[in-house]
XYZ file of N, CA, C and O in Angstrom:
440
model
N -13.335 33.793 22.214
C -14.186 32.915 22.495
C -14.093 31.826 22.692
O -13.188 31.527 21.940
N -14.240 31.636 24.165
C -13.690 29.728 25.000
C -14.735 29.155 25.433
O -15.364 29.695 26.178
N -14.817 28.194 25.154
C -15.914 27.505 25.702
C -15.570 26.436 26.015
O -14.132 26.093 26.393
N -15.487 26.609 28.203
C -15.553 25.561 28.772
C -14.702 24.044 28.626
O -13.875 23.936 29.917
N -15.315 23.285 27.865
C -14.556 21.794 27.439
C -15.094 22.191 25.381
O -15.530 22.426 25.497
N -13.882 21.021 25.355
C -14.863 20.150 24.079
C -16.451 19.916 24.041
O -16.864 19.962 23.551
N -16.909 18.937 24.589
C -18.268 19.361 25.394
C -19.672 20.189 24.636
O -20.112 20.139 23.988
N -19.003 21.469 25.133
C -20.325 22.687 25.510
C -19.814 23.064 23.797
O -20.831 23.383 23.313
N -18.742 23.089 23.367
C -18.221 23.527 22.149
C -19.678 22.779 21.354
O -19.700 23.190 20.255
N -18.530 21.082 21.263
C -20.252 20.478 20.853
C -21.337 20.518 20.306
O -22.079 20.459 19.349
N -21.848 20.823 22.217
C -23.755 20.848 21.827
C -23.180 22.883 20.918
O -24.573 22.287 20.424
N -23.114 23.507 21.443
C -23.286 24.979 20.987
C -22.926 25.104 18.960
O -23.981 25.000 18.559
N -22.493 23.763 18.475
C -21.612 23.814 17.356
C -23.503 22.934 17.004
O -23.754 22.849 15.124
N -23.357 21.637 17.336
C -24.285 20.872 17.061
C -25.328 20.519 17.619
O -26.140 19.516 17.114
N -25.476 20.491 18.602
C -26.905 20.011 18.849
C -28.183 21.624 18.987
O -27.924 22.493 18.479
N -28.839 21.465 19.730
C -30.273 21.722 20.159
C -29.789 22.804 21.302
O -29.065 23.301 21.696
N -30.860 23.839 19.829
C -30.718 25.340 19.542
C -30.487 25.473 21.215
O -31.778 25.069 22.215
N -29.229 26.529 22.235
C -29.748 26.495 23.813
C -29.394 27.810 23.592
O -28.431 28.359 22.732
N -28.533 28.383 24.419
C -28.132 29.405 25.514
C -27.035 28.856 26.699
O -27.263 28.100 26.994
N -25.573 29.869 26.364
C -24.721 29.894 27.357
C -24.791 30.091 27.213
O -24.077 31.926 26.356
N -23.737 31.195 28.665
C -23.409 31.776 29.206
C -21.957 31.728 29.965
O -21.438 30.932 29.804
N -21.271 33.120 29.955
C -19.410 32.295 30.963
C -20.436 32.980 32.423
O -19.951 33.584 32.755
N -19.380 31.592 32.231
C -18.867 31.307 33.967
C -17.593 32.145 34.739
O -17.048 32.977 33.977
N -17.237 32.291 35.274
C -16.685 33.371 36.461
C -15.219 33.301 36.457
O -14.825 33.917 36.125
N -15.139 32.039 35.180
C -13.709 32.067 34.948
C -13.657 32.601 32.900
O -12.502 32.984 32.853
N -14.146 33.231 33.156
C -14.410 33.572 31.749
C -14.595 32.724 30.259
O -15.139 33.824 29.444
N -15.440 32.395 30.513
C -15.428 30.932 29.225
C -16.868 30.245 28.797
O -17.667 30.135 30.404
N -17.719 30.196 28.442
C -18.490 29.451 27.899
C -19.291 28.559 28.163
O -18.485 27.573 28.591
N -20.433 28.432 28.973
C -20.910 27.114 29.155
C -22.549 26.813 28.713
O -22.759 27.554 29.009
N -22.528 25.449 28.348
C -24.162 25.611 28.534
C -24.663 25.743 30.178
O -24.659 25.547 30.971
N -25.949 25.979 29.552
C -26.825 26.809 31.438
C -28.295 26.370 30.826
O -28.769 26.105 29.800
N -27.849 25.053 31.200
C -29.384 24.611 31.946
C -30.610 25.097 31.250
O -31.461 24.840 31.081
N -30.828 26.310 32.750
C -31.192 26.394 33.204
C -32.228 27.612 32.357
O -33.685 27.958 31.870
N -31.153 28.394 31.467
C -31.727 29.961 30.983
C -31.638 28.787 29.954
O -32.708 29.562 28.284
N -31.495 27.988 28.759
C -31.832 27.462 27.613
C -33.093 26.555 27.874
O -33.942 27.084 27.004
N -33.830 26.277 28.874
C -35.164 26.050 29.489
C -35.874 27.034 29.131
O -36.917 27.021 28.119
N -35.704 27.708 30.384
C -36.771 28.879 29.503
C -37.049 29.189 29.107
O -37.621 29.801 28.078
N -35.734 29.583 27.711
C -35.580 30.938 26.221
C -36.825 29.851 25.726
O -37.538 30.486 25.256
N -36.869 28.082 25.375
C -37.239 27.353 24.728
C -38.565 27.475 25.011
O -39.662 27.548 24.784
N -38.840 27.740 25.918
C -40.687 27.455 26.718
C -41.066 29.476 26.228
O -42.010 28.936 25.353
N -40.775 30.846 26.202
C -40.579 31.902 26.347
C -40.615 31.562 24.152
O -41.600 32.694 23.904
N -39.875 30.917 23.331
C -40.308 31.132 22.850
C -39.673 29.931 21.638
O -38.729 28.937 20.752
N -41.041 28.892 21.601
C -41.181 27.718 21.503
C -40.786 27.449 20.010
O -40.418 28.017 19.007
N -40.314 26.354 19.445
C -40.339 24.887 18.239
C -41.276 26.119 17.441
O -42.093 26.157 17.338
N -40.660 25.738 16.176
C -39.107 25.088 16.057
C -38.316 26.160 15.470
O -38.722 28.122 15.767
N -37.313 25.913 15.393
C -36.035 26.843 15.744
C -34.418 26.574 15.265
O -34.062 25.392 14.436
N -34.730 27.034 14.679
C -32.986 27.730 13.024
C -32.303 27.279 13.751
O -31.877 27.527 15.025
N -30.947 26.964 12.962
C -30.076 26.696 13.831
C -29.086 28.564 13.443
O -29.610 28.630 12.040
N -28.182 28.825 14.312
C -27.349 30.075 14.518
C -26.993 30.917 15.723
O -27.783 31.149 16.337
N -25.499 31.115 14.804
C -24.713 31.264 16.383
C -25.071 32.644 16.530
O -25.246 34.128 15.652
N -25.910 33.700 18.113
C -26.197 35.586 17.774
C -25.774 35.645 19.183
O -25.498 34.497 20.506
N -24.258 36.479 19.814
C -23.662 37.233 20.472
C -24.494 38.145 21.271
O -25.503 39.016 20.388
N -24.978 37.659 22.039
C -26.596 38.479 22.273
C -25.880 39.122 24.425
O -24.615 38.847 24.466
N -25.997 40.297 24.663
C -26.471 41.115 26.062
C -27.767 40.090 26.446
O -28.393 41.953 25.712
N -27.430 40.002 27.709
C -29.566 40.316 28.615
C -28.993 41.160 29.234
O -28.297 40.515 29.813
N -30.306 41.896 29.268
C -29.977 42.917 30.292
C -31.673 42.439 31.364
O -32.274 42.726 30.966
N -30.851 42.266 32.420
C -32.060 42.283 33.551
C -32.737 43.844 33.723
O -32.531 44.505 34.398
N -34.225 43.432 33.709
C -35.705 44.140 33.885
C -35.234 45.227 35.196
O -35.602 45.938 35.548
N -35.132 44.350 36.241
C -35.631 44.113 37.934
C -33.866 45.147 38.352
O -33.861 45.614 38.806
N -32.937 44.481 37.689
C -31.369 44.364 38.484
C -30.399 45.906 36.575
O -29.387 46.053 38.269
N -31.568 45.250 35.372
C -30.346 46.309 34.518
C -28.703 46.080 34.112
O -27.975 46.046 34.077
N -29.147 43.946 35.396
C -27.433 43.755 35.641
C -27.430 42.301 33.399
O -27.970 42.456 33.070
N -26.046 43.897 32.997
C -26.003 42.776 31.868
C -25.353 41.545 31.880
O -23.884 41.300 33.376
N -25.173 40.029 31.090
C -24.192 38.423 30.932
C -24.391 38.842 29.277
O -25.821 38.962 28.596
N -23.028 38.328 28.981
C -23.197 38.151 28.060
C -23.654 36.414 27.197
O -23.520 35.768 28.801
N -24.743 36.336 26.271
C -24.958 35.359 26.239
C -25.330 34.569 24.635
O -24.732 35.197 23.788
N -24.655 33.172 24.285
C -24.945 33.076 23.140
C -25.927 31.878 22.926
O -25.630 31.446 23.655
N -26.941 32.377 22.385
C -27.625 31.942 21.918
C -27.246 31.260 20.974
O -27.318 31.848 19.150
N -27.820 30.370 20.210
C -27.429 28.942 19.004
C -29.100 29.120 18.358
O -29.019 28.159 17.693
N -29.687 30.079 18.218
C -30.601 30.296 17.925
C -31.321 31.735 17.507
O -31.703 32.394 18.794
N -32.282 32.189 16.464
C -32.626 33.865 16.208
C -33.547 33.319 16.917
O -34.540 34.382 17.620
N -34.325 31.670 16.689
C -35.815 32.140 16.873
C -35.782 31.702 18.771
O -36.742 31.925 19.096
N -34.750 31.539 19.618
C -34.546 32.290 20.604
C -34.363 33.289 21.559
O -34.738 33.264 22.813
N -34.327 34.362 20.551
C -34.134 35.288 20.693
C -34.868 36.279 20.765
O -34.830 37.504 19.963
N -35.721 35.737 20.628
C -36.881 36.777 20.162
C -37.450 37.639 20.799
O -37.499 38.837 21.774
N -37.833 37.208 22.189
C -38.059 37.253 23.540
C -37.877 37.441 24.965
O -37.761 35.710 24.808
N -37.947 37.910 26.525
C -37.325 37.473 27.295
C -38.917 37.903 28.249
O -38.616 39.277 28.597
N -39.686 37.340 29.495
C -40.302 37.769 30.250
C -39.285 38.984 30.643
O -39.803 40.097 31.759
N -37.889 38.295 31.719
C -37.242 38.613 32.637
C -36.268 40.169 31.594
O -35.580 40.626 32.660
N -35.820 40.195 30.205
C -34.392 40.702 29.867
C -35.016 41.203 28.894
O -35.503 40.890 28.895
N -34.556 42.497 29.117
C -34.242 43.195 26.982
C -33.076 42.180 26.795
O -31.913 42.246 26.805
N -33.005 41.577 25.155
C -31.929 40.885 24.524
C -31.590 42.347 23.709
O -31.921 42.034 22.872
N -30.249 41.859 23.558
C -29.287 43.150 22.444
C -29.070 41.960 21.744
O -27.892 41.228 21.991
N -28.366 42.522 20.586
C -28.047 41.319 19.905
C -26.758 42.185 19.074
O -27.110 43.208 18.742
N -25.606 41.518 18.507
C -24.833 42.303 18.305
C -23.871 41.018 17.480
O -23.645 39.636 17.117
N -22.369 41.772 16.203
C -22.479 40.411 14.994
C -21.356 40.378 15.421
O -21.076 39.387 14.557
N -20.935 40.490 16.402
C -18.862 39.266 16.852
C -19.258 39.597 18.730
O -19.797 40.285 19.708
N -18.354 38.357 18.821
C -18.521 38.939 20.598
C -17.652 39.556 20.914
O -18.468 39.941 22.485
N -16.523 40.504 20.196
C -16.195 41.337 21.807
C -16.904 42.558 21.324
O -16.669 42.973 21.853
N -17.577 42.683 20.409
C -18.495 43.651 20.762
C -19.730 44.007 21.827
O -20.042 44.707 22.190
N -20.514 42.758 22.231
C -21.020 41.900 22.871
C -20.750 42.057 24.176
O -21.260 42.967 25.242
N -19.119 41.340 24.747
C -18.215 42.034 25.015
C -18.143 43.374 26.173
O -18.979 43.843 26.337
N -18.044 44.448 24.647
C -17.659 46.168 25.265
C -18.843 46.291 25.818
O -18.811 47.862 26.631
N -20.393 45.954 25.432
C -21.374 46.414 25.194
C -21.633 46.049 27.133
O -22.255 46.772 27.815
N -21.635 45.131 27.730
C -22.075 45.066 28.741
C -20.983 45.057 29.936
O -21.251 45.597 30.290
N -19.010 45.179 29.303
C -19.183 45.834 29.766
C -19.008 47.696 29.704
O -19.221 48.638 30.877
N -19.372 48.403 29.670
C -20.006 50.183 29.060
C -21.757 49.929 30.076
O -21.642 50.495 30.481
N -22.265 49.048 29.907
C -23.566 48.863 31.213
C -23.235 48.143 32.829
O -23.845 48.802 33.949
N -21.957 47.797 33.119
C -21.412 47.309 33.952
C -20.798 48.752 34.672
O -21.470 49.257 35.752
N -20.087 49.842 34.199
C -19.698 50.348 34.598
C -20.133 51.532 34.677
O -20.556 52.674 35.063
N -22.206 51.870 34.052
C -23.088 53.125 34.346
C -23.138 51.761 35.260
O -23.894 53.382 36.241
N -24.020 51.030 35.903
C -24.635 50.486 36.282
C -23.738 50.946 38.638
O -24.036 51.156 38.977
N -22.329 50.658 38.335
C -21.116 51.091 39.298
C -20.720 52.822 39.620
O -20.928 53.039 40.556
N -21.628 53.655 38.373
C -21.482 54.576 38.525
C -22.396 55.586 39.395
O -22.543 56.861 39.931
N -23.626 54.959 38.803
C -24.681 55.062 39.173
C -24.508 54.912 40.334
O -25.313 55.950 41.519
N -23.495 53.308 41.123
C -23.806 53.128 42.483
C -22.891 54.226 43.316
O -23.020 54.807 44.457
N -22.176 54.470 42.601
C -21.171 56.053 43.585
C -21.878 57.094 43.533
O -21.988 57.418 44.175
N -22.628 57.504 42.888
C -23.822 58.142 42.418
C -24.326 58.679 44.420
O -24.451 59.873 44.493
N -24.645 57.276 44.395
C -25.378 57.548 45.772
C -24.845 57.132 46.162
O -25.659 57.176 48.544
N -23.605 57.705 46.972
C -23.081 57.828 48.612
C -22.893 58.994 48.903
O -22.905 59.766 48.166
């Protein structure tokens, strides 16, 4: 698990509870929009603690890894299912499986 820079790592470690997602290079970065969205849907107080999650969009079934730095932020989301994992590697494996399933369904329509 790699962060885009020391600033984002410090935010994840010591900052307010927030959401971090993988960018196109596959490194974690602070996701302001998702953090605001999750905080709106899961109001304070927010206990600290890292959760390795996969967010699966209800409309598209697209999976995305997210490091959520409070279990209280990962209680609910109106547009996605939140799947929690014990380890980063387990969550990434689940993303891969879900994407392969989506691509397989796409190939079946051809």
